Coordinates of C-alpha atoms in Angstrom, one line a residue:
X1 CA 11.3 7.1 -69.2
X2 CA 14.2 8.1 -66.6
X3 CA 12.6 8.7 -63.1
X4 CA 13.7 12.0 -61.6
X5 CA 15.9 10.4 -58.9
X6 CA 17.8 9.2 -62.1
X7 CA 17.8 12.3 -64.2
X8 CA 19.6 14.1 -61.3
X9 CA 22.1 11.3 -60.4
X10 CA 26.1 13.1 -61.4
X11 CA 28.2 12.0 -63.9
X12 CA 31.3 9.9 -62.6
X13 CA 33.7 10.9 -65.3
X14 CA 36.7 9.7 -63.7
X15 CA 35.0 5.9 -63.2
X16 CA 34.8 6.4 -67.4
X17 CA 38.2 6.8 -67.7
X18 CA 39.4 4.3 -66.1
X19 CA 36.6 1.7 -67.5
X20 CA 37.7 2.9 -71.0
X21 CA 41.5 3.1 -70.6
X22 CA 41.1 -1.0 -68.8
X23 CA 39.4 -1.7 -71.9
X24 CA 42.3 -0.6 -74.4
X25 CA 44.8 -2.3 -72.6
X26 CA 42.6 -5.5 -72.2
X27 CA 42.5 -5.4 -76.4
X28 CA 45.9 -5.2 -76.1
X29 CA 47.3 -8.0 -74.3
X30 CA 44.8 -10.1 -76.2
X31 CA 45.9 -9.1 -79.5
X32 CA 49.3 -9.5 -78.2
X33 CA 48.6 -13.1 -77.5
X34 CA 46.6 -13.5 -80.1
X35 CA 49.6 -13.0 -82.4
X36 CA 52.0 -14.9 -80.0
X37 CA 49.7 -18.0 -80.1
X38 CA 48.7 -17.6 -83.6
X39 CA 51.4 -18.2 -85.6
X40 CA 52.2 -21.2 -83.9
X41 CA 51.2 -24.5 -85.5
X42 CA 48.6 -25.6 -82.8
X43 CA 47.7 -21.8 -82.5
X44 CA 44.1 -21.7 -83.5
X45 CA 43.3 -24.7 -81.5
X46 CA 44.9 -23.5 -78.3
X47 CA 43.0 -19.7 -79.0
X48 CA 39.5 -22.0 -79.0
X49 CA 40.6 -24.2 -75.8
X50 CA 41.0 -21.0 -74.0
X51 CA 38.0 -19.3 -74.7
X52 CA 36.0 -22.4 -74.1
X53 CA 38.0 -22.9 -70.7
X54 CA 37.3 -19.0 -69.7
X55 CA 33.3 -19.4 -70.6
X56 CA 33.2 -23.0 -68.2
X57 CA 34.9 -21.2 -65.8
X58 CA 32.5 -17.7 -66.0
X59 CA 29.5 -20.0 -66.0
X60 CA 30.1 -22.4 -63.1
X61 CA 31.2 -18.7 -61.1
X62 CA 27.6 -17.5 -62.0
X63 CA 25.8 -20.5 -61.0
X64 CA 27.4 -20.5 -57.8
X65 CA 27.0 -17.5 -56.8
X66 CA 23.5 -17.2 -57.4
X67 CA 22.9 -20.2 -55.6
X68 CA 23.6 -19.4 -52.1
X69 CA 23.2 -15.9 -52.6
X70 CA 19.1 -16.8 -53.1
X71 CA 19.0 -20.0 -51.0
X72 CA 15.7 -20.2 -48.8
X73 CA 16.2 -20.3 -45.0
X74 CA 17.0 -23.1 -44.2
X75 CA 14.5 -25.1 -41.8
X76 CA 14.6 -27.1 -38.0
X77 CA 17.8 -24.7 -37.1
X78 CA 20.5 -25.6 -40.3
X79 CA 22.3 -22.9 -38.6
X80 CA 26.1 -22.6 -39.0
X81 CA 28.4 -24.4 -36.7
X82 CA 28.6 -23.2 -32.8
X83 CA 24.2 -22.3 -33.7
X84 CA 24.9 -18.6 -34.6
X85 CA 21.9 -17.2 -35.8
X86 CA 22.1 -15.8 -39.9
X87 CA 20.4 -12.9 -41.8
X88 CA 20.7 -9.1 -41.1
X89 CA 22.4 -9.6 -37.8
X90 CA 24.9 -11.7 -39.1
X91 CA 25.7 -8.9 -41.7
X92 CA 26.2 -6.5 -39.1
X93 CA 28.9 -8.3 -37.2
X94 CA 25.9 -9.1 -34.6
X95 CA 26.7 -12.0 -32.4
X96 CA 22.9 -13.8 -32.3
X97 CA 23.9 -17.4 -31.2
X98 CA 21.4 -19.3 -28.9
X99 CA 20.7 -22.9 -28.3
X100 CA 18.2 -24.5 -30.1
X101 CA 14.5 -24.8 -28.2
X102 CA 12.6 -28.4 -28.6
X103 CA 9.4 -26.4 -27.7
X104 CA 9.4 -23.5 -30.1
X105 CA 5.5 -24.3 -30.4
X106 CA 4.7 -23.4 -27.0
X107 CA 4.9 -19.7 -26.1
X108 CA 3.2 -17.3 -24.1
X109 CA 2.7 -13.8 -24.1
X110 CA 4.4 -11.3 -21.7
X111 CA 4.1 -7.6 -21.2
X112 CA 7.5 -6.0 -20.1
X113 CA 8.8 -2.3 -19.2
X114 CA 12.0 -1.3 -18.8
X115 CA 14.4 1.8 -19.0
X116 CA 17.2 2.3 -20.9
X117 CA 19.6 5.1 -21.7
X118 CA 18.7 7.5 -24.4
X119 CA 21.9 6.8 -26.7
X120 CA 22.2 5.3 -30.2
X121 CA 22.2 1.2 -29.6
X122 CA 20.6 0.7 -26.2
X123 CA 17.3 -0.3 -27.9
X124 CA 19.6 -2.5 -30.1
X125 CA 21.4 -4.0 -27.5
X126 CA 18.1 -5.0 -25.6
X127 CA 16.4 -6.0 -28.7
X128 CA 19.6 -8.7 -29.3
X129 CA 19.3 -9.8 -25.8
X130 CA 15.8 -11.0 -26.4
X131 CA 16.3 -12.3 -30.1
X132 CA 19.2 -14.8 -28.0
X133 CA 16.2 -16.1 -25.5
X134 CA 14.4 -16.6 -29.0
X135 CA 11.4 -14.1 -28.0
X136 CA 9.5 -12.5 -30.5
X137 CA 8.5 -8.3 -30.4
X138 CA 5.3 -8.0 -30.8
X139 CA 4.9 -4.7 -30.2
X140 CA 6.7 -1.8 -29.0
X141 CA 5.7 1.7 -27.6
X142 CA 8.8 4.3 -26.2
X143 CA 7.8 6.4 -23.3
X144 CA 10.3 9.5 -23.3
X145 CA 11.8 11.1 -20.0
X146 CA 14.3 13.2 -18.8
X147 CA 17.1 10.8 -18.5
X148 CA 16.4 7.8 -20.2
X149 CA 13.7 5.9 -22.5
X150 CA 11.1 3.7 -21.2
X151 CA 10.4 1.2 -23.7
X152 CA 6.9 -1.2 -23.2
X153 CA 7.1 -4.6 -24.8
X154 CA 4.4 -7.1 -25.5
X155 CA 6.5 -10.0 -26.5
X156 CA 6.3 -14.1 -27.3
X157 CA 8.5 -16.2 -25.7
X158 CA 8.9 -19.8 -25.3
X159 CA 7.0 -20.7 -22.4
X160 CA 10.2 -22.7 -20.6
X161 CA 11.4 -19.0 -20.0
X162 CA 10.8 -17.8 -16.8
X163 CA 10.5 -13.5 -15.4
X164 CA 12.9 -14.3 -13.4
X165 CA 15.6 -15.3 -16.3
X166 CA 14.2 -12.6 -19.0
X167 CA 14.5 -9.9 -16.3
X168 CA 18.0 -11.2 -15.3
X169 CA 19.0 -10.8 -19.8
X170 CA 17.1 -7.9 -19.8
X171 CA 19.2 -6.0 -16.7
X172 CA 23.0 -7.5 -18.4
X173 CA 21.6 -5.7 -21.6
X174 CA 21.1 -2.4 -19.8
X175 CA 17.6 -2.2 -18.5
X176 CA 16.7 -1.0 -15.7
X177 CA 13.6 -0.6 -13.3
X178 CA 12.4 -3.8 -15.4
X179 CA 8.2 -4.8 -14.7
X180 CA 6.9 -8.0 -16.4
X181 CA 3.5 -9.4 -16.2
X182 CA 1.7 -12.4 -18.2
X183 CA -0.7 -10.7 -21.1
X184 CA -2.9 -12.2 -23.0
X185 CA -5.2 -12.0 -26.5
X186 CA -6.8 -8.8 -25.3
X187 CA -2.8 -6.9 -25.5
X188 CA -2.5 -7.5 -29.0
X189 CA -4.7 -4.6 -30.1
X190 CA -2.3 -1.9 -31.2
X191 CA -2.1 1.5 -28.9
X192 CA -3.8 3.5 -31.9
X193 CA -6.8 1.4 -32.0
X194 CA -7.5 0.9 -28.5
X195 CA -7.2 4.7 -27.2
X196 CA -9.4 5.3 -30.3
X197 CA -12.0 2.8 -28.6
X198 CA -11.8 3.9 -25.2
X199 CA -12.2 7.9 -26.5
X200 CA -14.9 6.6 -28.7
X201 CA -16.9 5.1 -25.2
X202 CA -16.1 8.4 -23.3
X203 CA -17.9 10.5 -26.1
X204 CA -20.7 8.2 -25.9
X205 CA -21.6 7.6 -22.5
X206 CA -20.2 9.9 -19.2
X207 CA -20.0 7.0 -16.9
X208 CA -17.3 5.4 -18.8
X209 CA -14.7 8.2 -17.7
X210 CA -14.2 5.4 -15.1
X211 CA -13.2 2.1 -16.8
X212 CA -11.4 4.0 -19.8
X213 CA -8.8 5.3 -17.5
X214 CA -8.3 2.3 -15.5
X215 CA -8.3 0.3 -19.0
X216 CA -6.3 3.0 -20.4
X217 CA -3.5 2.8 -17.6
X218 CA -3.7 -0.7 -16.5
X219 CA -3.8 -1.7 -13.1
X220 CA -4.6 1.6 -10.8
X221 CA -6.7 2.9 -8.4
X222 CA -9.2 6.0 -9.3
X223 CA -11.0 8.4 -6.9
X224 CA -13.1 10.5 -7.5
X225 CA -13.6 13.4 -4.7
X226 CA -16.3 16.0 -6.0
X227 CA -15.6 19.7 -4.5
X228 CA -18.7 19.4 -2.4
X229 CA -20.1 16.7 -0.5
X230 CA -23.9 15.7 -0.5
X231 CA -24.0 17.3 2.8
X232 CA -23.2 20.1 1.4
X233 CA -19.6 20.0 3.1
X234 CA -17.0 21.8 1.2
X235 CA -14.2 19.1 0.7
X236 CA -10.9 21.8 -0.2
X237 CA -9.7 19.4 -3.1
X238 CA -9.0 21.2 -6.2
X239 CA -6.1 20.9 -9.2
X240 CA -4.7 22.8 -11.9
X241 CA -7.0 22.6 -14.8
X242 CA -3.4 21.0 -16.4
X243 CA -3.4 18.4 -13.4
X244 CA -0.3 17.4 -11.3
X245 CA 1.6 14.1 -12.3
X246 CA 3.9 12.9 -9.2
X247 CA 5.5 9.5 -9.9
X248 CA 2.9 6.7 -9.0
X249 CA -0.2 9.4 -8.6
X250 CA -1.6 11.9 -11.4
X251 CA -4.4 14.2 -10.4
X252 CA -6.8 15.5 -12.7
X253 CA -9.6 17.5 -12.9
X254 CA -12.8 16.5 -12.6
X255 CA -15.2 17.9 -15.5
X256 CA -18.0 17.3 -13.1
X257 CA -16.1 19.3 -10.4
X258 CA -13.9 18.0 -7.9
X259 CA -10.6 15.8 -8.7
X260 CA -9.8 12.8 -10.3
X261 CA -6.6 10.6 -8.2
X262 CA -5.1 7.8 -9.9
X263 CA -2.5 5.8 -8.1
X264 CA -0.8 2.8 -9.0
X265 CA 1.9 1.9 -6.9
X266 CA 3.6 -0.7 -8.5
X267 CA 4.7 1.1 -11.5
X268 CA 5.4 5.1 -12.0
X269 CA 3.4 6.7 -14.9
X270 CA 5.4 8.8 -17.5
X271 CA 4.6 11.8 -18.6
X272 CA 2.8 10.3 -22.2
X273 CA 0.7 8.4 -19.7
X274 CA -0.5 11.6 -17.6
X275 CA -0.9 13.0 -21.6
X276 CA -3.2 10.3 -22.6
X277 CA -5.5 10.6 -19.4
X278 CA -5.8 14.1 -19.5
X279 CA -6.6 14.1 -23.2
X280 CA -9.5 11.7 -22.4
X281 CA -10.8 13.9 -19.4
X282 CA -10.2 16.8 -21.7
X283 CA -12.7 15.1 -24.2
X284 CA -15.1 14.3 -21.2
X285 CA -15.3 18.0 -20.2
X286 CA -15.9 19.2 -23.8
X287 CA -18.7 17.4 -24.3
X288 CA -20.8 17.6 -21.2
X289 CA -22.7 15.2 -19.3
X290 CA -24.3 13.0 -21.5
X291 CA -26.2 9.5 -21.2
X292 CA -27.3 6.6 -24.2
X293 CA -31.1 7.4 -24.4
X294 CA -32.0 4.0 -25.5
X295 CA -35.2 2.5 -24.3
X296 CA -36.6 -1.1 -24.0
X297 CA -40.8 -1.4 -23.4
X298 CA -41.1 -5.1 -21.5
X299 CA -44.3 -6.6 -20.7
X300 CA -44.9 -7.8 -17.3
X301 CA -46.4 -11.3 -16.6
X302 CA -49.3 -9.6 -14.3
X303 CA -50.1 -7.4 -17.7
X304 CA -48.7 -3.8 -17.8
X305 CA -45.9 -2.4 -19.7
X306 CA -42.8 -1.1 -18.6
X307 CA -39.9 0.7 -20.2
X308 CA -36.5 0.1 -18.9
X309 CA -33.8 3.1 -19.6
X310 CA -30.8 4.9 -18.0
X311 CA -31.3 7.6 -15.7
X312 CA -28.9 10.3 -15.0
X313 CA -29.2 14.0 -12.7
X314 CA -31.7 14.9 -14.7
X315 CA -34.3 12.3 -13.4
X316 CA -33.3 13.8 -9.5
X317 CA -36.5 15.3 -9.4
X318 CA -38.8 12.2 -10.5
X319 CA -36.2 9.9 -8.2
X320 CA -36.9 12.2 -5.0
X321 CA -41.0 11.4 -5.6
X322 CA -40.6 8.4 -5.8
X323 CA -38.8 8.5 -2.2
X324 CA -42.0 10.2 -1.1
X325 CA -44.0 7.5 -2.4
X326 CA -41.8 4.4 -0.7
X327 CA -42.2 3.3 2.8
X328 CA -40.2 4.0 5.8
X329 CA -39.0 0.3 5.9
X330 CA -38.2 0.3 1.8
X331 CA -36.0 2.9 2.3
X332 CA -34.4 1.7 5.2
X333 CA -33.6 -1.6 3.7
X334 CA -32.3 0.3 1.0
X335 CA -29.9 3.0 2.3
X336 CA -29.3 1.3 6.0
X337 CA -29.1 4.8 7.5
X338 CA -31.7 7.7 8.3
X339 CA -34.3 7.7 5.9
X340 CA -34.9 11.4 6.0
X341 CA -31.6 11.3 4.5
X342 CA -31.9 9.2 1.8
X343 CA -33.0 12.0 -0.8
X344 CA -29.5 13.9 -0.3
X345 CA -27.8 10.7 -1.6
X346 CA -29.7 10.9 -5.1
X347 CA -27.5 13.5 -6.8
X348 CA -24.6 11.3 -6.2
X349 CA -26.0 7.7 -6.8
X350 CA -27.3 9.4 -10.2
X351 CA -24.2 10.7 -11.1
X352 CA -22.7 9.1 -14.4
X353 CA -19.3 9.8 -12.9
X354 CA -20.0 6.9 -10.0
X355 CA -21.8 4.1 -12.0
X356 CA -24.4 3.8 -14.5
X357 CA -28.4 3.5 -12.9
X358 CA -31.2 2.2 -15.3
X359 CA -34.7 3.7 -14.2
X360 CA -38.3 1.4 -14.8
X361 CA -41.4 3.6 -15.8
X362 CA -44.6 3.7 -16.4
X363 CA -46.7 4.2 -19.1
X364 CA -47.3 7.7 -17.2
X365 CA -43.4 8.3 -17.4
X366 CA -43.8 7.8 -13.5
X367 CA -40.1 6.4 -11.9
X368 CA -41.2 2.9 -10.4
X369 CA -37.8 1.7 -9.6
X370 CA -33.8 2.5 -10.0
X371 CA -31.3 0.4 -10.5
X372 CA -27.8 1.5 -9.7
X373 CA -24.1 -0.2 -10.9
X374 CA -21.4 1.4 -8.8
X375 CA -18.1 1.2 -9.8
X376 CA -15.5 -0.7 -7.1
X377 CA -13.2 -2.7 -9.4
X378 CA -13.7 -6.0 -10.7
X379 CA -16.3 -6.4 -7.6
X380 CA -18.9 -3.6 -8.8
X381 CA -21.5 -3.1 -6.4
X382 CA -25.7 -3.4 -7.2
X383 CA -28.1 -1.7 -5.2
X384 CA -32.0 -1.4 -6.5
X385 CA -35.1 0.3 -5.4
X386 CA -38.6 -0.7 -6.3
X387 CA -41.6 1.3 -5.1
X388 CA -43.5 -0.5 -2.6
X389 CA -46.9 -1.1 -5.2
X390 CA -44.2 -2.2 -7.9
X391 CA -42.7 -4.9 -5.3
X392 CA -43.5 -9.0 -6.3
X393 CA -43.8 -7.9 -9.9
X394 CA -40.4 -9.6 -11.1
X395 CA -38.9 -5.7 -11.3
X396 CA -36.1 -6.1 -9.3
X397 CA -35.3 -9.3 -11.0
X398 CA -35.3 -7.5 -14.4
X399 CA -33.2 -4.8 -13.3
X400 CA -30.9 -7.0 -11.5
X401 CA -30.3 -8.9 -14.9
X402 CA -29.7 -6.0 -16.9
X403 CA -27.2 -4.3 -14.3
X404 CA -25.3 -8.1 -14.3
X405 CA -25.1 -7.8 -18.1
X406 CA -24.0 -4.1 -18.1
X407 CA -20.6 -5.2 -15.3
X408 CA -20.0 -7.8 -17.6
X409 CA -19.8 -5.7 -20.7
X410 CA -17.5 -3.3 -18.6
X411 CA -14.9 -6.1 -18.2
X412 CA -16.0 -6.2 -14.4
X413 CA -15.4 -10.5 -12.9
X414 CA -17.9 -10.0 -10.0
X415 CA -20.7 -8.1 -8.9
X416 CA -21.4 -7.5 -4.9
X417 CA -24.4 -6.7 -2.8
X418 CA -25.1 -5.9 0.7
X419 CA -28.1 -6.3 2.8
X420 CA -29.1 -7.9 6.1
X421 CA -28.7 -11.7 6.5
X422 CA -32.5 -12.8 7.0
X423 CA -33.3 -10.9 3.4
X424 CA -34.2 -14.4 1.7
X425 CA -35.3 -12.4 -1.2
X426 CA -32.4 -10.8 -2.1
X427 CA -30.9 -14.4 -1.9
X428 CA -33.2 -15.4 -4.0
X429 CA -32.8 -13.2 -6.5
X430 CA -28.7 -13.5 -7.0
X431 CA -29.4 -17.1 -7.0
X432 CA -31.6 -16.9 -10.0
X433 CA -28.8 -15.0 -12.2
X434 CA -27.2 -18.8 -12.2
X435 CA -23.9 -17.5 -11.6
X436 CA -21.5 -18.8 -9.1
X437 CA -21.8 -17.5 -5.7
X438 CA -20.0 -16.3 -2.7
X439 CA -21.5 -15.3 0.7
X440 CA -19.7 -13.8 3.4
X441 CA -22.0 -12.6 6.7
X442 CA -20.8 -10.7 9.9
X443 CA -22.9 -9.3 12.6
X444 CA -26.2 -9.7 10.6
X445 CA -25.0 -8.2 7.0
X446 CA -24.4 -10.3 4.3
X447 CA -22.4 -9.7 1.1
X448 CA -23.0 -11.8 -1.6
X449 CA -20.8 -11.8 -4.4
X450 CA -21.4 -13.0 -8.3
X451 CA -18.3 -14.3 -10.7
X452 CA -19.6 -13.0 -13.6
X453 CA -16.3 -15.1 -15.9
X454 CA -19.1 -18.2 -16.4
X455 CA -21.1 -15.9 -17.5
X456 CA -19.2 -15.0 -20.5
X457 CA -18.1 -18.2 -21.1
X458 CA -21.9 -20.0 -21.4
X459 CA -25.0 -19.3 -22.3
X460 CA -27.6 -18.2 -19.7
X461 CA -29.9 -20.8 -18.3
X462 CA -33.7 -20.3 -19.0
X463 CA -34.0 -19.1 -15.4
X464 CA -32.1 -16.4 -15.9
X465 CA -34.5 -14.8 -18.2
X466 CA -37.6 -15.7 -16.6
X467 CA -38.3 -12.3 -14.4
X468 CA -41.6 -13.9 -13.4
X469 CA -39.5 -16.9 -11.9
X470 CA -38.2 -15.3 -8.5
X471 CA -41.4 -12.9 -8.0
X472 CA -40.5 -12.6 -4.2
X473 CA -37.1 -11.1 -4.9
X474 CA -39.1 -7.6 -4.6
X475 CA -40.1 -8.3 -0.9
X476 CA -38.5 -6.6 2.1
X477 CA -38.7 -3.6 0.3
X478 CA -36.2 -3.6 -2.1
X479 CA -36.2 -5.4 -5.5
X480 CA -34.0 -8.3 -4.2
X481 CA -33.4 -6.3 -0.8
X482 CA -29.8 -5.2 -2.5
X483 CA -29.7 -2.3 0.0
X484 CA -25.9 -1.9 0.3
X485 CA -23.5 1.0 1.3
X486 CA -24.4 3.8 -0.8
X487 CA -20.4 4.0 -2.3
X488 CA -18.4 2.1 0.2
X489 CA -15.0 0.9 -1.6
X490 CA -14.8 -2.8 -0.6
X491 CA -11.6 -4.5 -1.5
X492 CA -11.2 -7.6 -3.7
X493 CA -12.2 -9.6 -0.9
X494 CA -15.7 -7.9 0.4
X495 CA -15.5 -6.9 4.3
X496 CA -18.1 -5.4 6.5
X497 CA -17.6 -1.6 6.7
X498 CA -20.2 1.1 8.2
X499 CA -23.1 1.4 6.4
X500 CA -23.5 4.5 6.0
X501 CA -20.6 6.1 4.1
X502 CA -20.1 8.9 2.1
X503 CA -20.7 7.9 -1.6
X504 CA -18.5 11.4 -2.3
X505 CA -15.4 9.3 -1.8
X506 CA -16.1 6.0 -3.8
X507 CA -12.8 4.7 -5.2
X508 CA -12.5 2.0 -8.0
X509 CA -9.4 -0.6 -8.2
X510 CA -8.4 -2.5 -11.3
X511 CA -6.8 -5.4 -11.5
X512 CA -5.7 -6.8 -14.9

């Protein structure tokens, strides 16, 4: 059968010629020195040395030929003299000549951005600069601007090569405005698959708007500033529904209301960044609040059952009773301001947009106790709430493990609280998570923070588990007295900051 590309191919008529008019002179001069030879008394015998001769000499051609035309790389660096590299660079006249590395084994993993002009052989040129420091591409994504490329690299180099020296190679081969940071296992997922993940977390639960930009963009700091504060203050922030991309900060708007700020500094976002992140908010907005209804029914040591779920705006009403049924001093330990304010700060603590908050009720679908995770970074903040006749049950210890578990699945390294320095409870409680602990006090409040990395290396203890272990870390109020700012944005490194701060202007910083 004669494939189509075949069928169509033209005929070379003038090739034909020639062939055929070589081939009548060829009979020729052989038959011309067939007859010369021939009638010669040795004739015969000099015809058969001849044609022996040419067939030798047609077969060794052959074998050599196909020998180093098929040869296998050759291995430990049998490179040509002066170590220039061979293959497809070789072919095209590419000088690819390095020294040879003892420690090929050992590489790490780097992620690099860098701009280059938009002209045919920049890329190339960049892409031979690395092949000579013997660095591997792993990937490669191209960011397009106005007046250049931006090309993101996540590459394997030897690990004798410094940032210094790749970003020196990188700016003689025409890179500019060159950022390099170590990377690790978790940068090998292609760009497809892990936007496809993030938008698949978004659609599932509203409170991960959040940590899929910040794991969307890297590195960044997102606030969140809704148009009106909880005291009913109207705040004058608003954005195109397109949002406003300006260098290091992209504004977006909030599905929720409000605006969405995302800064990073360091690097400036392109325009397929600001793209990406508004497609994601896009997909927020389009599918409304929303909030996993999954349910878990425990039993407590002391006999009832409980049932353990997210809460979300919808549960403000239930939330504000149980206010009413708490005590003056639980709500104080809890909010560290005015308690007759404390019910104005519910619409925002129950917000998916701030954190997630898991909810304990009873059999009577009564709220008992809330739970809230509020996003600040790898140092997430925990706050709880148990109802005074809930209090010494091992309720606060239950919610305190599950909002540990829930930072660690975010990606979060530590989780904060804040409360007053003679709250032993509380102290009790973060002690019983067995994680490693820091405390920091001034002027009678104490943050303690928990490095949740241990905890995703091992296994949990037994005590960790056991609820019924730390049954005073409901007293003082508060299921383990976490009172805390409601929303202050404390750094890496906690410091004391007024406690009572409006949770309309949390912020969240990543660091990767």
């Amino acid at each position: 059968m004669t494939s189509s590309k075949t069928a169509h191919r033209p005929h070379h008529w003038r090739r034909d010629l020639i062939e055929l008019a070589a081939l009548f002179t060829a009979v020729a001069v052989a038959d011309a020195v067939a007859n010369l030879i021939g009638h010669q008394p040795d004739g015969p015998y000099l015809l058969i040395a001849s044609a022996v001769a040419l067939t030798a000499t047609a077969t060794f051609h052959t074998w050599w030929a196909r020998r180093h035309s098929h040869a296998p790389p050759s291995e430990g660096g049998d490179a040509p003299a002066g170590g220039t590299a061979v293959g497809y660079g070789a072919e095209l006249g590419l000088n690819l000549s390095f020294e040879a590395s003892p420690a090929l084994d050992e590489t790490v993993l780097w992620r690099m951005r860098t701009t280059v002009q938009d002209t045919p052989g920049s890329l190339a040129a960049l892409c031979i600069a690395l092949a000579r420091l013997r660095i591997d591409i792993l990937t490669l994504q191209t960011h397009p601007l106005a007046d250049g490329t931006v090309d993101e690299f996540l590459l394997r180099a030897p690990s004798s090569l410094s940032a210094s020296e790749l970003t020196r190679e990188v700016s003689a081969a025409g890179g500019t405005s060159t950022w390099i940071e170590r990377a690790d296992a978790h940068d090998l997922v292609d760009t497809p698959t892990r936007v496809l993940g993030l938008a698949t977390r978004t659609a599932l639960d509203a409170a991960e708007l959040p940590l899929a930009l910040r794991q969307l963009l890297g590195r960044c700091t997102i606030h969140s500033l809704p148009a009106v504060t909880v005291t009913g203050r109207v705040t004058g922030e608003g954005t195109p529904v397109e949002g406003v991309l300006e260098e290091t900060v992209m504004r977006l708007s909030d599905p929720s209301g409000g605006v969405i700020t995302v800064e990073r500094p360091y690097l400036p976002f392109t325009p397929t960044e600001f793209a990406r992140a508004r497609a994601l908010v896009e997909l927020d907005a389009r599918l409304g609040p929303r909030v996993p209804r999954s349910e878990d029914v425990l039993t407590l040591a002391e006999g009832p059952e409980i049932t353990v779920r997210r809460a979300d705006q919808d549960d403000l009403d239930a939330a504000r009773d149980m206010h009413d049924r708490c005590s003056p001093r639980t709500l104080g330990l809890r909010y560290h301001g005015p308690v007759a304010d404390a019910d104005r700060y519910l619409g925002h603590l129950l917000s998916p947009r701030f954190g997630r908050t898991l909810s304990v009720q009873t059999d009577s679908g009564r709220i008992v106790a809330l739970g809230h995770l509020l996003w600040d970074g790898d140092e997430t903040e925990v706050a709880l709430l148990v109802e005074d006749d809930w209090q010494r049950r091992g309720v606060g210890s239950e919610l305190l493990r599950r909002l540990v578990g829930l930072a660690a699945e975010a990606g979060c390294d530590s989780v904060y609280a804040v409360t007053q320095a003679d709250n032993t409870g509380m102290v009790a409680a973060m002690r019983g998570l067995g994680l490693p602990l820091d405390y920091q006090i001034e002027e009678g409040t104490l943050v303690i923070t928990a490095r949740l990395a241990s905890r995703r290396a091992t296994t949990l203890p037994p005590s960790y588990a056991d609820t019924s272990a730390y049954p005073d870390a409901d007293a003082e109020g508060t299921a383990a007295g976490l009172a805390g700012t409601t929303g202050s944005g404390f750094p890496t490194e906690p410091v004391m900051a007024p406690h009572w701060i409006d949770p309309a202007e949390w912020a969240w910083e990543s660091r990767r």
